[in-house]
Each structure stands twice: as C-alpha cells, then as structure tokens.
XYZ file of C-alpha atoms in Angstrom:
558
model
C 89.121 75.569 111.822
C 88.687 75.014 115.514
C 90.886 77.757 117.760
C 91.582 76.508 121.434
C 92.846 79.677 123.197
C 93.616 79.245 127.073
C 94.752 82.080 129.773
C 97.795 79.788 130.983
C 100.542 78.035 129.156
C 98.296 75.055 127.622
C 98.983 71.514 127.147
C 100.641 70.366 124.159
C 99.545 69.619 121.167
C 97.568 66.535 119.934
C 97.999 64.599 117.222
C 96.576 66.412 114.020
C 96.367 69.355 115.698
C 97.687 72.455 114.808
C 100.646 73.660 117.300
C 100.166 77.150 117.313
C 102.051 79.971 120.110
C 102.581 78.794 122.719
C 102.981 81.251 126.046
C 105.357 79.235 127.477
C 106.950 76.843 124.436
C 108.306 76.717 121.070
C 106.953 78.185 117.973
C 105.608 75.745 115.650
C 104.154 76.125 112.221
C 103.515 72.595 111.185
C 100.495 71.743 109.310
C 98.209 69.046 110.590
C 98.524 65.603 108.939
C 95.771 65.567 106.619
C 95.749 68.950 106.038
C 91.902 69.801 106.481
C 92.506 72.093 110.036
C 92.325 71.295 113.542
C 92.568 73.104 116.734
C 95.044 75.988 116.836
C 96.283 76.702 120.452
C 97.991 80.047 121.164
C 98.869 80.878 124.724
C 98.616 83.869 126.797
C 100.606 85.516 124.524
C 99.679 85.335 121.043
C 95.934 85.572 120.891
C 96.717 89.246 122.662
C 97.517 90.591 119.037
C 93.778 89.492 117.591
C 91.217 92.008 119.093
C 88.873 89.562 117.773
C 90.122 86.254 119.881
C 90.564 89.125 123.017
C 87.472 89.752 122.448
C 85.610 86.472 122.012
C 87.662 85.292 125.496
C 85.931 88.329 127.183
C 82.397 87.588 126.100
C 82.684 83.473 126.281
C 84.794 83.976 129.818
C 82.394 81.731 131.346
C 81.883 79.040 128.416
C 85.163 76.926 128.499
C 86.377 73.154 128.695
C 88.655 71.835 131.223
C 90.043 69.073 130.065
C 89.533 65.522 131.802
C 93.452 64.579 131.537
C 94.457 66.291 134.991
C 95.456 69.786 133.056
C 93.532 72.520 134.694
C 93.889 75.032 131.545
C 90.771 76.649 131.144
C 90.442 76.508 126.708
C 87.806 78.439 125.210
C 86.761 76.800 121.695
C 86.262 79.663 118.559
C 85.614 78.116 115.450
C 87.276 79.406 112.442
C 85.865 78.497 109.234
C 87.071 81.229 106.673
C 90.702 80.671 108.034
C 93.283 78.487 105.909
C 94.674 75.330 108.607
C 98.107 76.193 107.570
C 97.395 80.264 107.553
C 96.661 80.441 111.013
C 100.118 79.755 112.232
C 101.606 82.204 111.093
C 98.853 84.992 111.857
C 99.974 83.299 115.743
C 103.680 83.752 115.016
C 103.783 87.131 114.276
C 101.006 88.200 117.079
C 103.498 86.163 119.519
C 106.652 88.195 117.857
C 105.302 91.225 118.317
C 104.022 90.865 121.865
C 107.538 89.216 123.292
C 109.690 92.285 121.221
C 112.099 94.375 122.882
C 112.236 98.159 121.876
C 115.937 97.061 120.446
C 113.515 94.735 118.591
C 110.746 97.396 117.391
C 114.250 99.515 116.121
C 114.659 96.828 113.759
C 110.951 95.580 113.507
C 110.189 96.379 110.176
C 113.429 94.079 108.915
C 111.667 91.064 110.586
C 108.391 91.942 109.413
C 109.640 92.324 105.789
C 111.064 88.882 106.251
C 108.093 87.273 107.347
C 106.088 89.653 104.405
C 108.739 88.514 101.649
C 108.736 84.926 102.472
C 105.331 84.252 101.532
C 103.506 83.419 97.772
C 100.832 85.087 96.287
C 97.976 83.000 97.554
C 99.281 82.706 101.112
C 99.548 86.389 100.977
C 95.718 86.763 100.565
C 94.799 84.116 102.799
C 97.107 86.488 105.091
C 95.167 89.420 104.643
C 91.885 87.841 105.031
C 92.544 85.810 108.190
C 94.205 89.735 109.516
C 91.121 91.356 108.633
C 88.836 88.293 110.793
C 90.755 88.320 113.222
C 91.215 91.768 113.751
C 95.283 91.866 114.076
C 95.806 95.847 112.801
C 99.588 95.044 112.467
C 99.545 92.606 110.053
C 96.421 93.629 107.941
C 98.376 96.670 107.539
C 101.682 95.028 106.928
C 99.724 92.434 104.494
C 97.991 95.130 102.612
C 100.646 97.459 101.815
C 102.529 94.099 100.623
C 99.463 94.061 97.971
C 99.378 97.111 97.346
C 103.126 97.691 96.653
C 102.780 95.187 93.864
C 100.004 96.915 91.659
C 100.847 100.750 92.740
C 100.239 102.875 90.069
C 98.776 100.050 87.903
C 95.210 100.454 86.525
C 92.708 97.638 86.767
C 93.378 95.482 83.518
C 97.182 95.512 84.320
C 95.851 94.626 88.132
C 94.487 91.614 86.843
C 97.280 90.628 84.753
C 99.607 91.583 87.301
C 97.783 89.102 89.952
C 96.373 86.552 87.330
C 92.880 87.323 88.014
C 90.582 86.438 85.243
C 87.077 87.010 83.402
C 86.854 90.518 84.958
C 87.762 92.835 81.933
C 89.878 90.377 79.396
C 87.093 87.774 78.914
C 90.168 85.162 79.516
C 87.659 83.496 82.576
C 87.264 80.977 80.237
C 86.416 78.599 83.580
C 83.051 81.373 84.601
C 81.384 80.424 81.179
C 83.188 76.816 81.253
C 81.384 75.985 84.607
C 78.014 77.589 83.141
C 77.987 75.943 79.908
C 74.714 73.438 79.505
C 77.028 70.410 79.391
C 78.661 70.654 82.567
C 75.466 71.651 84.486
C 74.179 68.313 83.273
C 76.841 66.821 84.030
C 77.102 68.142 87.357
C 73.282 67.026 88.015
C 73.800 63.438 86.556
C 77.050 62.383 87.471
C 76.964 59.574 90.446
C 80.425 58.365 90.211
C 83.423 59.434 90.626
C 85.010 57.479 87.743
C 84.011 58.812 84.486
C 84.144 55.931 82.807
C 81.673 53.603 84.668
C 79.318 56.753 84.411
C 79.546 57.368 80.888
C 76.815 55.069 80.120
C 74.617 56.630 82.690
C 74.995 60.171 81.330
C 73.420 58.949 78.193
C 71.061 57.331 79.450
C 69.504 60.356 81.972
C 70.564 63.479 80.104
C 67.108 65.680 79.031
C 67.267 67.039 75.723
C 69.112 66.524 72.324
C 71.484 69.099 72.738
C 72.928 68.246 75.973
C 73.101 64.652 74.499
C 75.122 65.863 71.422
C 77.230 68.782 73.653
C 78.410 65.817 76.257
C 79.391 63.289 73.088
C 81.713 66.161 71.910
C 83.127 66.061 75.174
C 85.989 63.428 76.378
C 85.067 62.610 79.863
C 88.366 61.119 80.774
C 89.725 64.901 80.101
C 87.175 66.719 81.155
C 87.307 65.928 85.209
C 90.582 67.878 85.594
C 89.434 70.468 83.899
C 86.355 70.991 85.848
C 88.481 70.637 88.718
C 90.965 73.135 87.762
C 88.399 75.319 86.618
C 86.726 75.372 90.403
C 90.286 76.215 92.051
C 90.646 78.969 89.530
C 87.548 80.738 90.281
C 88.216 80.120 93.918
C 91.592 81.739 93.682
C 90.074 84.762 91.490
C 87.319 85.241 94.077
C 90.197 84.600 97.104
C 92.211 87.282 95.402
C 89.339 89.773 94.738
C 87.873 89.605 98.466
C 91.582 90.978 99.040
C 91.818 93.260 96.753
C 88.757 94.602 98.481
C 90.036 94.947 101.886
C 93.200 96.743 100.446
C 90.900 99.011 99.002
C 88.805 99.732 102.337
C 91.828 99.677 104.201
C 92.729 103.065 102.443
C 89.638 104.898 103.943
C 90.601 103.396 107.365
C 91.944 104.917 109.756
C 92.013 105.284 113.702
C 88.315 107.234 115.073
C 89.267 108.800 118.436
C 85.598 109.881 119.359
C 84.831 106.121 118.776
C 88.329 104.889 120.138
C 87.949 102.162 117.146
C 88.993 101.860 113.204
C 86.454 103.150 110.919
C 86.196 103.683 107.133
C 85.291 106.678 106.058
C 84.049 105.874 102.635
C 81.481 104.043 100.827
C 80.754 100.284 101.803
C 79.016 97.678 101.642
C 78.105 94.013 100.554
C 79.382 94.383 97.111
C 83.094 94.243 96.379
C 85.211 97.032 95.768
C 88.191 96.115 94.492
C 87.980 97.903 91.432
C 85.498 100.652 92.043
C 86.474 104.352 91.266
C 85.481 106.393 94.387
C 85.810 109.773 93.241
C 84.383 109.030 89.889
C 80.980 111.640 89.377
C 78.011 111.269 88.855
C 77.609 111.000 84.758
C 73.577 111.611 85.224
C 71.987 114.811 85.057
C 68.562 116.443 85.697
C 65.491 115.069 84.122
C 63.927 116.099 80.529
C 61.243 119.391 81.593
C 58.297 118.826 83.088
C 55.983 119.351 79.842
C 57.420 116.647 78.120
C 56.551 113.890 81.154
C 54.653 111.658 79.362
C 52.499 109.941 82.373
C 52.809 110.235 86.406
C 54.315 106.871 86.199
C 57.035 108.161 84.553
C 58.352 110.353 87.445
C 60.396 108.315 90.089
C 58.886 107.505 93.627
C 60.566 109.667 96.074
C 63.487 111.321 96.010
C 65.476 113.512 98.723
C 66.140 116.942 99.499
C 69.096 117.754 101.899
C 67.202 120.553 103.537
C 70.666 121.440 105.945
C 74.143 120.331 107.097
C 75.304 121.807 110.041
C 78.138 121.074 112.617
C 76.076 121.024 115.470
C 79.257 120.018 117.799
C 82.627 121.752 118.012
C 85.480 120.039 120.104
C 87.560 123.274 119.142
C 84.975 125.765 119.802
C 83.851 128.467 117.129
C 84.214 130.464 114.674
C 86.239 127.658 112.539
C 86.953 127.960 109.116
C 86.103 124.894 106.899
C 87.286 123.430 103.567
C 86.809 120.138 102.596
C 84.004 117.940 100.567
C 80.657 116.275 101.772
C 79.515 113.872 99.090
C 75.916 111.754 98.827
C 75.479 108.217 96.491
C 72.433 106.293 95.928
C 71.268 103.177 94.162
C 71.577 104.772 90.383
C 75.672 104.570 90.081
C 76.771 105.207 93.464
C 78.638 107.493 91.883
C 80.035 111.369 93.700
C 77.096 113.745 93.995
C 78.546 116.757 95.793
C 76.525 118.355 97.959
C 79.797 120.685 99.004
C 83.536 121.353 97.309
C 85.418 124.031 98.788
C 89.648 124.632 98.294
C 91.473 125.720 101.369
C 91.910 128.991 99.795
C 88.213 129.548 100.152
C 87.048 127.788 103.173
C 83.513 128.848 105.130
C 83.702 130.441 108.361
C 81.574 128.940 111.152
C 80.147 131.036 113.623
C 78.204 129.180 115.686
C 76.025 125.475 115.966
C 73.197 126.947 114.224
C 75.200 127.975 110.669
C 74.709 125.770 107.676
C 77.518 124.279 105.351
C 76.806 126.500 102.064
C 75.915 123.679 99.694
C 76.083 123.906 96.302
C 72.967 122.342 93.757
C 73.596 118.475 93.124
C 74.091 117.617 89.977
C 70.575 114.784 89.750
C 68.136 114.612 92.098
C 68.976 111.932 95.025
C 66.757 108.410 95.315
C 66.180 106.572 98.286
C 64.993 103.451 96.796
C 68.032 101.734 98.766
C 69.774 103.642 101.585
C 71.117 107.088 100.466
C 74.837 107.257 101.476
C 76.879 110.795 102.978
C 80.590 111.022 103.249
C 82.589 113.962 105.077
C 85.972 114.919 104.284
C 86.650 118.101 106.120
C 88.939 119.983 107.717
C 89.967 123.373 109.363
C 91.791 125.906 107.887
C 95.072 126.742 110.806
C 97.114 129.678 109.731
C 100.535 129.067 110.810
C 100.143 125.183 111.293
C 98.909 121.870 110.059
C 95.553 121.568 109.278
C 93.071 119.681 111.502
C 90.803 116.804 110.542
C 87.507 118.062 111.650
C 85.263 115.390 109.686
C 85.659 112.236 107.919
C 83.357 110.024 107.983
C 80.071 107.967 106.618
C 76.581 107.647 107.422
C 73.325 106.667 105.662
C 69.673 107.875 105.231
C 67.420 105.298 105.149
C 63.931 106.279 104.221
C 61.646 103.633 106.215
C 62.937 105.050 109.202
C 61.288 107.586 108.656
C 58.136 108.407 110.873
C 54.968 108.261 109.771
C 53.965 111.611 111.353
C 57.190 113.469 110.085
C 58.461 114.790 107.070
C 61.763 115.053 107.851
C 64.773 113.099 109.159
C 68.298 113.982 110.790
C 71.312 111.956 110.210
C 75.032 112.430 111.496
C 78.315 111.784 111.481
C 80.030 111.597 114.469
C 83.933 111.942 113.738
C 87.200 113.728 114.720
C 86.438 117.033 116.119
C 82.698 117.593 115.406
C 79.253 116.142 115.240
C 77.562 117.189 111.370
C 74.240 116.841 110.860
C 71.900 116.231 107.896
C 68.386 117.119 107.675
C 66.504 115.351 104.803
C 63.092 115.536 103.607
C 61.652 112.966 101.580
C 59.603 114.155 98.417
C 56.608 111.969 96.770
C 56.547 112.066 92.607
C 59.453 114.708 92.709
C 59.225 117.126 90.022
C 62.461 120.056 90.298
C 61.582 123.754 90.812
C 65.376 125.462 89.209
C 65.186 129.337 90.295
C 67.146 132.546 89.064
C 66.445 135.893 90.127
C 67.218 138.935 88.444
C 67.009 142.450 89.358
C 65.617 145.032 86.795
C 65.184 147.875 88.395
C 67.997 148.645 91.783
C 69.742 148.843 94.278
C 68.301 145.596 95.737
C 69.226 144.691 99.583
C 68.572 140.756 100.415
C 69.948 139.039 103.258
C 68.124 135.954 102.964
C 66.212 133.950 100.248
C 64.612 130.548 101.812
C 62.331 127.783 99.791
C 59.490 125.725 100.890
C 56.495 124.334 100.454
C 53.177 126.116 101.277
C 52.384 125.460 105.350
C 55.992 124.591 105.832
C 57.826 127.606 107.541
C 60.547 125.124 109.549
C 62.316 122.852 107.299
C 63.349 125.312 104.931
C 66.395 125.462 102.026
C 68.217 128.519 102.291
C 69.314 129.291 98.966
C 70.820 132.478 100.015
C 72.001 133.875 103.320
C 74.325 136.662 104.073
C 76.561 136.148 107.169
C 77.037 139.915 108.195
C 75.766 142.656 106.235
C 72.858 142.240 103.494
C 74.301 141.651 99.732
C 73.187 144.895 97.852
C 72.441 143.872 93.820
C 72.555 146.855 91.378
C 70.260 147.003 88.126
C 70.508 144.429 85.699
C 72.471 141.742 88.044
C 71.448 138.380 89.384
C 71.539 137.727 93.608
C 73.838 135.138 94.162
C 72.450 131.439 95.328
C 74.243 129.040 96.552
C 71.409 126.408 95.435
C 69.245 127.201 92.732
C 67.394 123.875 92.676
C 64.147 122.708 94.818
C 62.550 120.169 95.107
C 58.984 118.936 95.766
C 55.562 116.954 94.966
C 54.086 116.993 91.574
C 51.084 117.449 93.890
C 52.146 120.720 95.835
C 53.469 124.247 95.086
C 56.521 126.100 95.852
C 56.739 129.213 98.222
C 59.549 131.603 97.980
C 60.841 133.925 100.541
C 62.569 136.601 100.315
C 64.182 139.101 102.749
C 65.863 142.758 102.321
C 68.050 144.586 104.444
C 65.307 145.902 106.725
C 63.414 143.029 108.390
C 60.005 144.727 107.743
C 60.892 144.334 103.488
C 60.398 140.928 102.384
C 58.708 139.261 99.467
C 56.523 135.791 99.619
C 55.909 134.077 96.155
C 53.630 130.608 96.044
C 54.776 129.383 92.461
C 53.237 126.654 90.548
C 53.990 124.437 86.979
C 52.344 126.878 85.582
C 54.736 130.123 86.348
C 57.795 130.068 85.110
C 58.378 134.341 84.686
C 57.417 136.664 87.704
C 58.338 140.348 87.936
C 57.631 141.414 91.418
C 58.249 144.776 93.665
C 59.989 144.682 96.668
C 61.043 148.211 98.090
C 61.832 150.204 95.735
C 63.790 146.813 93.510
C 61.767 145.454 90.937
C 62.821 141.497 90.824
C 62.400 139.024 88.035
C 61.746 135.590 89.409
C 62.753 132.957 86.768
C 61.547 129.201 87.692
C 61.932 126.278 85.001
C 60.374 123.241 85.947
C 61.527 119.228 85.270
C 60.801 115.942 86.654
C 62.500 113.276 88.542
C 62.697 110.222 85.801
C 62.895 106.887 86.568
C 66.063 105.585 85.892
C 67.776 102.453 84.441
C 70.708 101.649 86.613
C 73.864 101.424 84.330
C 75.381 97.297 84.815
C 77.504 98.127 87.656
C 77.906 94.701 88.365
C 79.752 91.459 88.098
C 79.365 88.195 89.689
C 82.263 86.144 90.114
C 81.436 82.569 91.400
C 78.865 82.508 94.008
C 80.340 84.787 96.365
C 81.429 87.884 94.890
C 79.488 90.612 93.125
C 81.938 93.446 92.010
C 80.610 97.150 91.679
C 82.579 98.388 88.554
C-alpha cells in the first residue's frame, strides 16, 4: 500500500487509486478496482489523527513529488505494506471524523464511534486494530481493542479460540498447520510447475524422490486437493491475523500515557514473541537448586547468574519521606515467569527517607540467569492518607549482561516513570553456587542494626540483608534476627564474608565463610550468635516448551 499524504487539499483521485479524506472533499471508501492497494490520499485533515503519518511528514518534509499536471500539492509517498487496501479507508474516515467534530459532536461521540465499531466483521476488525497500532491512531486502537476485548471478557483461552475460530493452538483442530507440513504437500509444493493439476499430474510422478511420497501423493486426488491447500493457507493467515491482535489487546492493557516521557509506554513484559495468551502474573514454578554436595561436575552449575545487589528510588518528584507499596518483579529466559524481588499490601507499605534507602527486598524464589536479557517491572505506588493513591512507578527495563564492562562487576539499570527514577544495581556471578543464611541467638540480649553480605575484597556493592531504619533491633535468647533476604549469591570459586553490626558502632562481627562451614557459633558483645549457612548450586536448566509457532510469523509464549 502506497499512502500519498499532501499539506493542501490534493488532487483527486486516479483511477485505481484509493480515495481516501480528503481536506477539502467528500469521504470516500471505495476499494480500488482490482483490489491489490494503491495510493491512499488523506488531506490536511485526516493524516493529523496518525502520529505515525505526522510524523513521517515531519522527517521526509523535504522528500516530496510535485506532480507534473499543473497541481502544485506537495505529496509525500509512505509505503504501507502491512495495511489491508480496503482497511485504510476507514482508519482515514474516522481520523477525518474526529478532527472536523464539534464538542456537540464529542457529547455524542461514542454513539458514532460504536456505529463505525459495530458495523464491521471479525476480520476487518483485526485488520482495524493492526493498521491503529502502525499507524499510531490512539483513538481507534483503543476503540478497536476494547471491541475485542468485549467479546472474550471473562473467557479463558480455549473458549478464546472457539469464541474467535482460532485453531491448532490448544484443540489440535489446526488440521491445516500439520496439513501444510505433511511430506506430500511439501513435495508437492517443490514439484508442482503448473497451475492446472491435471497437466501436472504426470510430472509429479515422474520427479517425486522417494517411495513414500510416491504412494502418499497417489492417495491424494489432485483435482481436490488445490482448494484445500488454498483454504488451508487463508486459514492459517487468518489464525496468525487474529493472534497478532489478540496480542496488541493484550499489550494494550499495560499501556498507558508516561508523562516523564510525554509518550505511551507498556509497562509489562515484551517482546518478539506473541502474547496473546500468556499469563503475566503466573510465578515462577522453579525453585532453588539440589545442595551443593550432590553437584555432580562444574559443568553442571549454570554460567552466570545475577544478584540484585539494591533498588533504590534515587529520584523523588514528591520529595521524601514517601511511603511505598506496590510490587517490583524480574523474568529471565527459564519461563519468564514472576520472580518477586518485592510484594508489599498498602497496609504495610515502606517508608522512604531519603535517595540513599533501599526497597526491602525479599529472597527470590530461583536464582536469576542472564543468558538472554533479564527483565524488571515496577508497579508502585504511594500510600496518601486521606486521598487517592499516587502512581509512583510502573514501568519496564532490562539487564543485559554484555553491557557489562570488562573492568566492572557491577551494573545499574532504571526505570524512569511517573513520579520517580528506581534504580537497580546487579552483579553478575560466574558458576553461581547459593550461600542461604539464618542466624540465631543463644545466649542475649543481642543489638544489630545492620547485617550486610559480600564477597572477600568487596566492601561497596554489598546486600543488606538486614538494616534497621531508626533504632537497632534488640533479639532476646533463643530468637532468630530478622532478614529480609536470607539468600547470597556468589562464585563456586570465592568465599562469602558476613558483616555484622550492633547497636554501638565499635561492636561488629566479620565472618569469611566457605562450602565447607555450614554451623558457626560466634561472640559478639556479650550475644553469643549461631551462624547457620546451607549451601546449593545454580543448575542448568531445561526451559519448559513455552512455545508455539503458528505459520511463519508467529511464535506464541504459552
């Protein structure tokens, strides 16, 4: 599809070319004669509605054609290729509808806009959706989408698919996936030279490799099977058109307006594969790996994985102290499934005091691997007493390990959303092995203030597994001191150091553990501590089948 837009009323419309809005003229939605696309021509109107089309008139201002028939209409050529010749009209008409309305017109908008919405079929209405999303009209993605949506609310994914007549996904009723795969199509797909089955009949025979593509095409009534094929190919095109919907209705419920970016963001997970019917809150089913005794070689323990050393909200646009509820999630490669890294209820929200004060996060439930990017989601907010809640984070970003200097250990990440700027630190460990740590106290009263894990030589990028905000936490005889995160990780290679600090800055403990201790009794003061360490490894796993492909262009994460 070729789009002609112009910044003054344009000429009119060729033969077997699409009339499209016109800034000055009628509104047309007649299809080109043979049907394959042409030019589309909106006015100065109704490309206003497409950020995409503003946007490609901005950058392309000075690459334009006048044309040599005395009409001094600057037209700037877009090509369109995803976009449906007799879709495109209509994405015009309602850009053009909405820029010309009245405010008596916006009172009764959404009447018109169900009556454009309603008048539409099934496959029109994802061809709607898609050309929306390209083309970047918000009004009618939105309007399109909640059209989709309405018809499978509530519904699960099998009764999605029955509901929308896509196929092959769950039911096995794509009998046209395996139909199209099977060896006697391929072959005939290779040999075939002619579009008349019967004049090629004798050439099949007579090129086909192998006895049992010979006997699988004589089984086969060529005179029947060319409509099949054919209607095979428009149902898997209709299963993948409906499916790359499907998927932008999904991502269009994480969307929403980003005013420190003054554009529309998602907030969630994604990516190249398709969504459509992918579970985003689902856990994490994996857990941590089998103890380190039992590792049967080094090559058994996975490359790298990460530790999330801090997240802080570095930048307030509301100032501090805040109090924050909310969830901060992490997904990898093995089921890009939740790992949370923080869950906390608005009745128990964390008060921050300043930049420098860490989110309290709580252990993950597996170790996190980088072998593909490493994905965080925010979803927080601020506690107001008396009044609606603010946003204060909701967004996305990724960790990706090569980025990673050479000279450094350690990498910072952020999402930059809403109210606030949080930052991760991560730290990449080699042949991971997991240090999990309980201390008890046998003999009391025990004052810590701060407990903080490393690895030998490292005294900045340190996890604070325990931290009081105002006074020290005093532990009485026979009682455990609270952590927040229990688990550590580092090399197979290196040891662990443990800090500990009392009430009194002068009273602290240091501990270097390795694989070999796993029970430590230890004085500090007058406390006598237990240190309890229990050691596994970081496993290489076998990624669950997540996936489908559908055709040649989808691949569904399940």
């Amino acid at each position: 599809m070729e789009l002609n837009c112009s910044c003054r009323s344009p000429r009119p419309a060729r033969q077997k070319q699409i009339q499209g809005i016109h800034g000055g003229g009628r509104d047309d939605d007649d299809d080109d004669e043979d049907g394959d696309g042409g030019a589309a021509e909106p006015g100065g109107r109704g490309f206003r509605g497409s950020t995409f089309l503003r946007r490609r008139m901005e950058l392309d201002r000075d690459n334009y054609i006048v044309p040599a028939d005395g009409d001094e209409t600057k037209y700037t050529h877009i090509l369109l290729r995803s976009i449906r010749a007799d879709v495109l009209p209509k994405v015009l008409h309602y850009c053009k509808r909405h820029a010309i309305a009245t405010d008596d017109d916006r009172a009764l908008g959404g009447d018109w806009d169900a009556g454009f919405i309603g008048s539409v079929d099934l496959d029109t209405l994802y061809d709607l959706i898609l050309a929306s999303e390209k083309l970047e009209v918000r009004g009618l993605l939105g309007l399109s989408c909640r059209a989709l949506a309405d018809k499978i609310k509530g519904k699960s994914p099998r009764e999605t698919c029955h509901i929308l007549d896509i196929r092959g996904i769950f039911d096995g009723r794509g009998s046209f996936t395996h139909m199209l795969r099977s060896p006697a199509i391929l072959a005939i797909r290779h040999c075939c030279v002619s579009r008349d089955a019967r004049r090629t009949y004798g050439h099949l025979n007579s090129r086909l490799a192998g006895v049992v593509l010979i006997e699988a095409l004589r089984s086969i009534c060529l005179l029947k099977y060319y409509p099949v094929f054919d209607d095979a190919n428009h149902d898997l095109k209709l299963v993948e058109k409906a499916l790359a919907a499907l998927n932008i209705v999904r991502c269009q419920d994480f969307t929403q307006y980003e005013p420190k970016l003054n554009a529309f963001k998602c907030s969630r997970y994604y990516n190249f594969e398709n969504l459509a019917f992918f579970d985003f809150d689902k856990e994490s089913s994996f857990q941590r790996g089998p103890p380190l005794h039992k590792l049967p070689s080094p090559e058994s323990i996975q490359r790298y994985c990460l530790n999330v050393i801090s997240v802080k909200a570095c930048e307030s646009d509301v100032g501090y102290p805040i109090s924050v509820f909310g969830t901060v999630i992490a997904r990898d490669y093995v089921d890009y499934r939740c790992v949370y890294l923080f869950r906390r209820e608005r009745d128990d929200p964390q008060l921050i005091s300043s930049p420098d004060d860490m989110l309290s996060l709580i252990d993950p439930c597996r170790a996190l691997v980088p072998i593909d990017n490493v994905y965080f989601e925010t979803d927080l907010k601020i506690k107001c007493d008396g009044g609606a809640d603010r946003v204060f984070s909701k967004g996305i970003t990724e960790f990706n390990w090569v980025c990673i200097p050479t000279y450094k250990q350690t990498m910072t990440v952020s999402v930059y959303s809403f109210l606030s700027d949080v930052e991760f630190l991560c730290a990449l460990v080699h042949e991971p092995v997991e240090a999990t740590i309980a201390i008890n106290v046998l003999k009391g009263p025990c004052n810590i203030s701060r407990v903080a894990a490393s690895t030998p030589g490292n005294f900045k990028d340190q996890i604070v597994p325990c931290e009081s905000a105002g006074s020290p936490s005093v532990v009485g005889d026979g009682e455990s001191i609270p952590l927040t995160r229990s688990v550590v990780a580092i090399s197979l290679d290196r040891k662990l150091t443990l800090f500990l600090v009392g009430g009194d800055a002068c009273e602290h403990l240091a501990l270097t553990l390795g694989y070999s201790d796993q029970v430590l009794i230890r004085k500090m003061g007058c406390a006598v501590l237990e240190v309890i360490v229990g050691w596994t490894y970081v496993p290489k796993r076998e990624m669950p089948n997540m996936f489908k492909d559908i055709g040649k262009h989808t691949r569904l994460l399940l």
